[in-house]
CSV table of C-alpha atoms in Angstrom, one decimal:
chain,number,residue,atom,x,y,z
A,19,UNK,CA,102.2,116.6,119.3
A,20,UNK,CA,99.2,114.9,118.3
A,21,UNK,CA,99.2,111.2,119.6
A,22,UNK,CA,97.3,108.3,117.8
A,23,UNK,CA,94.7,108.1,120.4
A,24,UNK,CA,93.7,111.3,120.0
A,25,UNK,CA,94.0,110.8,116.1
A,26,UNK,CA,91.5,108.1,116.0
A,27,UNK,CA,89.3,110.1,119.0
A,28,UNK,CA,89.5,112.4,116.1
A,29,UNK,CA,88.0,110.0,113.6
A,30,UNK,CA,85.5,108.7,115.1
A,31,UNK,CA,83.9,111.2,116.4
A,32,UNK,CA,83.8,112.6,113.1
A,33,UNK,CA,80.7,110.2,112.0
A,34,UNK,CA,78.3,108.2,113.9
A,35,UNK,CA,77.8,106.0,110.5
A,36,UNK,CA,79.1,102.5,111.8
A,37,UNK,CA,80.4,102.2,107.9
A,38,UNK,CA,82.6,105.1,108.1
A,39,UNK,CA,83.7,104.6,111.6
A,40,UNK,CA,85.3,101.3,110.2
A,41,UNK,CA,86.7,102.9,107.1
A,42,UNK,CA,88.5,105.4,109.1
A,43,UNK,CA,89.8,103.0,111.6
A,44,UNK,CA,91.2,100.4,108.9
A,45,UNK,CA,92.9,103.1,107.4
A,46,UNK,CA,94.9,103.4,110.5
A,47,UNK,CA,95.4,100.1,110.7
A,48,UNK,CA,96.8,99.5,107.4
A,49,UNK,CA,98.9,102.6,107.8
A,50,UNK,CA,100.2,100.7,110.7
A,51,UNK,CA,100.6,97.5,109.2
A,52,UNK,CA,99.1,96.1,105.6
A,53,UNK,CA,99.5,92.3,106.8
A,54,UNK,CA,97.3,92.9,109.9
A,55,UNK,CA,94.7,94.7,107.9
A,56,UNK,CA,94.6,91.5,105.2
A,57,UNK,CA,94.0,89.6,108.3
A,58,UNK,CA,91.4,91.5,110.0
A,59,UNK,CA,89.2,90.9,106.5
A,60,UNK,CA,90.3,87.9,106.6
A,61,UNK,CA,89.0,86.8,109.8
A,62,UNK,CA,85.8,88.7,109.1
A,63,UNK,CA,85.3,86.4,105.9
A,64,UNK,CA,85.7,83.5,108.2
A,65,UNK,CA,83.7,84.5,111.1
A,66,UNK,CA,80.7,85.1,108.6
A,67,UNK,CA,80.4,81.8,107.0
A,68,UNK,CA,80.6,80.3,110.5
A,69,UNK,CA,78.3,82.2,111.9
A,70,UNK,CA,76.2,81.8,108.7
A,71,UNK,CA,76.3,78.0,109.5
A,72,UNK,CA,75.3,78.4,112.4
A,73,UNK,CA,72.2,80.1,111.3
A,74,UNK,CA,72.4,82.8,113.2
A,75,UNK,CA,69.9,85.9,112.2
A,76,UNK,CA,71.5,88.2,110.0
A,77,UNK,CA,71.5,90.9,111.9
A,78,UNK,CA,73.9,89.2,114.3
A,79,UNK,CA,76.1,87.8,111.3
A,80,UNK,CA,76.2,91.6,110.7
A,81,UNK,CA,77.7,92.1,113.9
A,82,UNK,CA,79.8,89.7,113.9
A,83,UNK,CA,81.2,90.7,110.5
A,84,UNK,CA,82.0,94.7,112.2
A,85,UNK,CA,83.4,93.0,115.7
A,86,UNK,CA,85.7,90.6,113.3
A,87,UNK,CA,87.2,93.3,111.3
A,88,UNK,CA,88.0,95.2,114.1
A,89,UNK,CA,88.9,92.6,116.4
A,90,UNK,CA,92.5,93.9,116.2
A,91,UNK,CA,92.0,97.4,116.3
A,92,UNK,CA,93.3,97.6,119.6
A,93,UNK,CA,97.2,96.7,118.2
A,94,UNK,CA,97.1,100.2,116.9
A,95,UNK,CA,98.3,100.7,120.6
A,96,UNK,CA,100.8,98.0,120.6
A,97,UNK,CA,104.1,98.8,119.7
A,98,UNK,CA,105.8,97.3,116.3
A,99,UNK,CA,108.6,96.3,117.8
A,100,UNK,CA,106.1,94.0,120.4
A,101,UNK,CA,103.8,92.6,117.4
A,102,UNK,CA,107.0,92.0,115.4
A,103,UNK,CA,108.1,89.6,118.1
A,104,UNK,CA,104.5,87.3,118.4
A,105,UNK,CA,104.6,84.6,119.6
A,106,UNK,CA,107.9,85.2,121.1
A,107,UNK,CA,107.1,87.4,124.4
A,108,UNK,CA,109.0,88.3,127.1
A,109,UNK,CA,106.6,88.1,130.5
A,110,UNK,CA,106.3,92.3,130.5
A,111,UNK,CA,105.7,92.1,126.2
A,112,UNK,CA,102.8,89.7,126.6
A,113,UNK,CA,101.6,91.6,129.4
A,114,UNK,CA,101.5,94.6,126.7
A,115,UNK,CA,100.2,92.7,123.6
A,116,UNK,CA,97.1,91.2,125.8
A,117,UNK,CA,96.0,94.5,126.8
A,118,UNK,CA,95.0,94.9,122.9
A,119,UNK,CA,92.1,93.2,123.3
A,120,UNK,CA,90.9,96.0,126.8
A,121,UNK,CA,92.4,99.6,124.0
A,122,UNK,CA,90.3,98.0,121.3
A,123,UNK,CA,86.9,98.1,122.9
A,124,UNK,CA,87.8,101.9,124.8
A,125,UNK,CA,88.5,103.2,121.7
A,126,UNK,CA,84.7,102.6,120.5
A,127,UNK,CA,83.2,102.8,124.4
A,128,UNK,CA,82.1,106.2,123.6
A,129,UNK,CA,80.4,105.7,120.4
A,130,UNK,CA,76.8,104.6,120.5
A,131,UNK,CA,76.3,102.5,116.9
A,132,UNK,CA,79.6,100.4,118.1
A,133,UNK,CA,77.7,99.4,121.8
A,134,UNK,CA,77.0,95.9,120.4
A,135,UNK,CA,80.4,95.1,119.0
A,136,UNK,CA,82.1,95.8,121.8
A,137,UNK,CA,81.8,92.6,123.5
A,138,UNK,CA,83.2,90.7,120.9
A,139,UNK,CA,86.0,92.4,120.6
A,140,UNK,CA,86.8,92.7,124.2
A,141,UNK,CA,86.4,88.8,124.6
A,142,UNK,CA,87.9,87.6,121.2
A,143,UNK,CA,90.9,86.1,123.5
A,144,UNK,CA,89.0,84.4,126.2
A,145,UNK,CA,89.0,80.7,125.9
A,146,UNK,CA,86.2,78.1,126.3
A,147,UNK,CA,87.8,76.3,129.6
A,148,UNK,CA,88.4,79.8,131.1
A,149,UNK,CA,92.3,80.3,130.5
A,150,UNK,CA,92.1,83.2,128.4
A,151,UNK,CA,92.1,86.5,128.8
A,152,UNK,CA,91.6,89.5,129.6
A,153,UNK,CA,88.7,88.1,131.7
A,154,UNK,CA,89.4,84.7,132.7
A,155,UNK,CA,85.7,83.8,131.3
A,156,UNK,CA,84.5,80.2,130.4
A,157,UNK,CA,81.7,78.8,128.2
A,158,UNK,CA,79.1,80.2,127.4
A,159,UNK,CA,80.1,83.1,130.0
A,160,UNK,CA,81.8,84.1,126.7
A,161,UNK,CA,79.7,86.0,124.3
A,162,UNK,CA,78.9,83.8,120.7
A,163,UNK,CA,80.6,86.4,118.6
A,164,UNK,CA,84.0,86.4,120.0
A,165,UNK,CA,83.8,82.4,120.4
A,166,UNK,CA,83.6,82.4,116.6
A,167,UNK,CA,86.0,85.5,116.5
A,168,UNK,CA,88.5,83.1,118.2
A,169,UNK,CA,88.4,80.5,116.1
A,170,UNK,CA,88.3,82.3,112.6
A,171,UNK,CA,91.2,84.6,114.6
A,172,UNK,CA,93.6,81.3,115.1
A,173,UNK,CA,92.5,79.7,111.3
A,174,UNK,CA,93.9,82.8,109.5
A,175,UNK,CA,96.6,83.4,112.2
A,176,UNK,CA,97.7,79.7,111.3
A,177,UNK,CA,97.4,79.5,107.8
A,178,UNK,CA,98.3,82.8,106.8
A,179,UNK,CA,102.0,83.8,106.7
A,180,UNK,CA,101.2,87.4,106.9
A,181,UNK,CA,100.8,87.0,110.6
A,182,UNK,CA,103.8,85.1,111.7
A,183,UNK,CA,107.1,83.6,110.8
A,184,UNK,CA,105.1,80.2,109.4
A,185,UNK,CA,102.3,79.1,108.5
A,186,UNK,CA,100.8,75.9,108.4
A,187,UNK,CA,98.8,73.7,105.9
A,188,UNK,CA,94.8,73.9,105.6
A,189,UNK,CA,94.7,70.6,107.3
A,190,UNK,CA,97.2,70.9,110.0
A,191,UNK,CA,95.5,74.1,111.3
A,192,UNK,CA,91.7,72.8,111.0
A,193,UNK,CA,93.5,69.3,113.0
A,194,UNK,CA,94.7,71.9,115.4
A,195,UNK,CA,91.2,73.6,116.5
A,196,UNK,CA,89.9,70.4,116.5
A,197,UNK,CA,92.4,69.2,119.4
A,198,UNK,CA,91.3,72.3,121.0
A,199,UNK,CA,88.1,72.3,120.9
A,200,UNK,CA,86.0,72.0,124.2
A,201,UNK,CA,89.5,73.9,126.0
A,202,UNK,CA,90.7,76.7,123.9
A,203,UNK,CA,87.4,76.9,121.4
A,204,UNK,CA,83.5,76.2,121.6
A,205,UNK,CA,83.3,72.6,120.2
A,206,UNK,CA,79.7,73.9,118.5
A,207,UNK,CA,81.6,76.8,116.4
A,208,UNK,CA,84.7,74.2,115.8
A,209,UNK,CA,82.1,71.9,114.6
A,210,UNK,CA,80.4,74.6,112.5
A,211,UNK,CA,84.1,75.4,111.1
A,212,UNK,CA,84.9,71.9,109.9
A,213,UNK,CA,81.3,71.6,108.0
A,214,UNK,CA,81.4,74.4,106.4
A,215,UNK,CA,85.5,74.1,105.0
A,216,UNK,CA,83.7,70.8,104.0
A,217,UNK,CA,81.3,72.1,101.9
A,218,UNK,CA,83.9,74.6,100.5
A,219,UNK,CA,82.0,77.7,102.3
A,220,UNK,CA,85.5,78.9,104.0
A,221,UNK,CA,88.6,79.4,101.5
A,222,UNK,CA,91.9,78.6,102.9
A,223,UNK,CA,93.5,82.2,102.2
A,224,UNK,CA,91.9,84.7,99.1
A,225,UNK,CA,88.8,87.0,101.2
A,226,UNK,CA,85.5,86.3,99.6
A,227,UNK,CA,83.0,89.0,100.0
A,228,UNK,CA,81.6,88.1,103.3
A,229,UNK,CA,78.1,88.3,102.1
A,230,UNK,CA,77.9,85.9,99.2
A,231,UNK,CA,79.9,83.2,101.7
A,232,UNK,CA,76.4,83.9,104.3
A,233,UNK,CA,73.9,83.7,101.5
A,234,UNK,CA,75.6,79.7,100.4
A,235,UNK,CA,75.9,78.7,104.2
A,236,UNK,CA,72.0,79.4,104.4
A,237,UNK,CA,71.2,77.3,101.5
């Protein structure tokens, strides 16, 4: 029987084309599940136009914009019944649903044009005060793509009702990373967050094509 590791193995080794390496993996993904595949775009949109403010080189707003949408990749190995649950985890299901974050970067450990995302994705979890996981890392021991990862990652799992049983208002969630920032988040990417919601560069839920949302930050 062929299992789903060795279907995506399959996949990716079919291309080293970064661009068709993520079209084959989001196609698993949305077989899996349609609402986690809105969300991975949709954390990619917001990961962009932070990292945009930031004014980061576009090369690295490149990278960011690959880790982000396959930041999740790694819940093709958690079971449905698990994700279906979050945030309601039993001790042994967390221990499960955390070790998405380690299946996500092995599936692309092999494959030379994904080297640099790796990090990012591995790390996307980890918090700014070191109480995160799967590493336990702190500050700036925590690569810059996956401290903007996080924060674009909690935004869309707030606001967006695709990922959980709720969701909040724009302003709740944006209140919320700002009580966490400096513990859970980078204060400099919250702070880049909130500027650039204020100047209408992040939208609360429809994707914007990730590239027009860098090109306005820059302005």
């Amino acid at each position: 029987m062929v299992t789903l590791m060795q279907t995506t193995e399959n996949l990716l080794y079919q291309s080293e084309n970064l661009d068709t390496i993520i079209i084959n993996l989001m196609r698993l993904v949305e077989m899996k599940s349609a609402k986690l595949f809105l969300h991975s775009h949709q954390v990619a949109n917001y990961a962009v136009s932070i990292a945009a403010k930031m004014r980061l080189p576009r090369e690295e707003l490149e990278r960011i914009r690959y880790a982000a949408i396959l930041h999740d990749i790694g819940h093709l190995t958690v079971p449905n019944a698990v994700l279906a649950k979050v945030p309601y985890l039993s001790t042994r299901e967390m221990s499960v649903y955390k070790n998405h974050c380690n299946a996500g970067s092995f599936m692309l450990e092999n494959i030379s044009c994904c080297q640099e995302l790796i990090p990012y994705i591995r790390y996307h979890h980890e918090q700014f005060d070191g109480k995160g996981y799967p590493k336990r890392l702190k500050g700036v021991n925590i690569p810059l793509g996956a401290r903007i990862i996080a924060v674009a990652n909690y935004y869309d799992r707030s606001i967006n009702p695709c990922t959980q049983h709720w969701a909040k208002i724009t302003e709740d969630a944006v209140r919320e990373l700002q009580n966490h920032s400096g513990t859970a988040f980078d204060p400099e990417v919250v702070r880049a967050f909130v500027e650039a919601m204020g100047q209408g560069l992040i939208m609360s839920k429809d994707a914007e094509n990730p590239g027009s949302q860098a090109e306005r930050a820059e302005r």
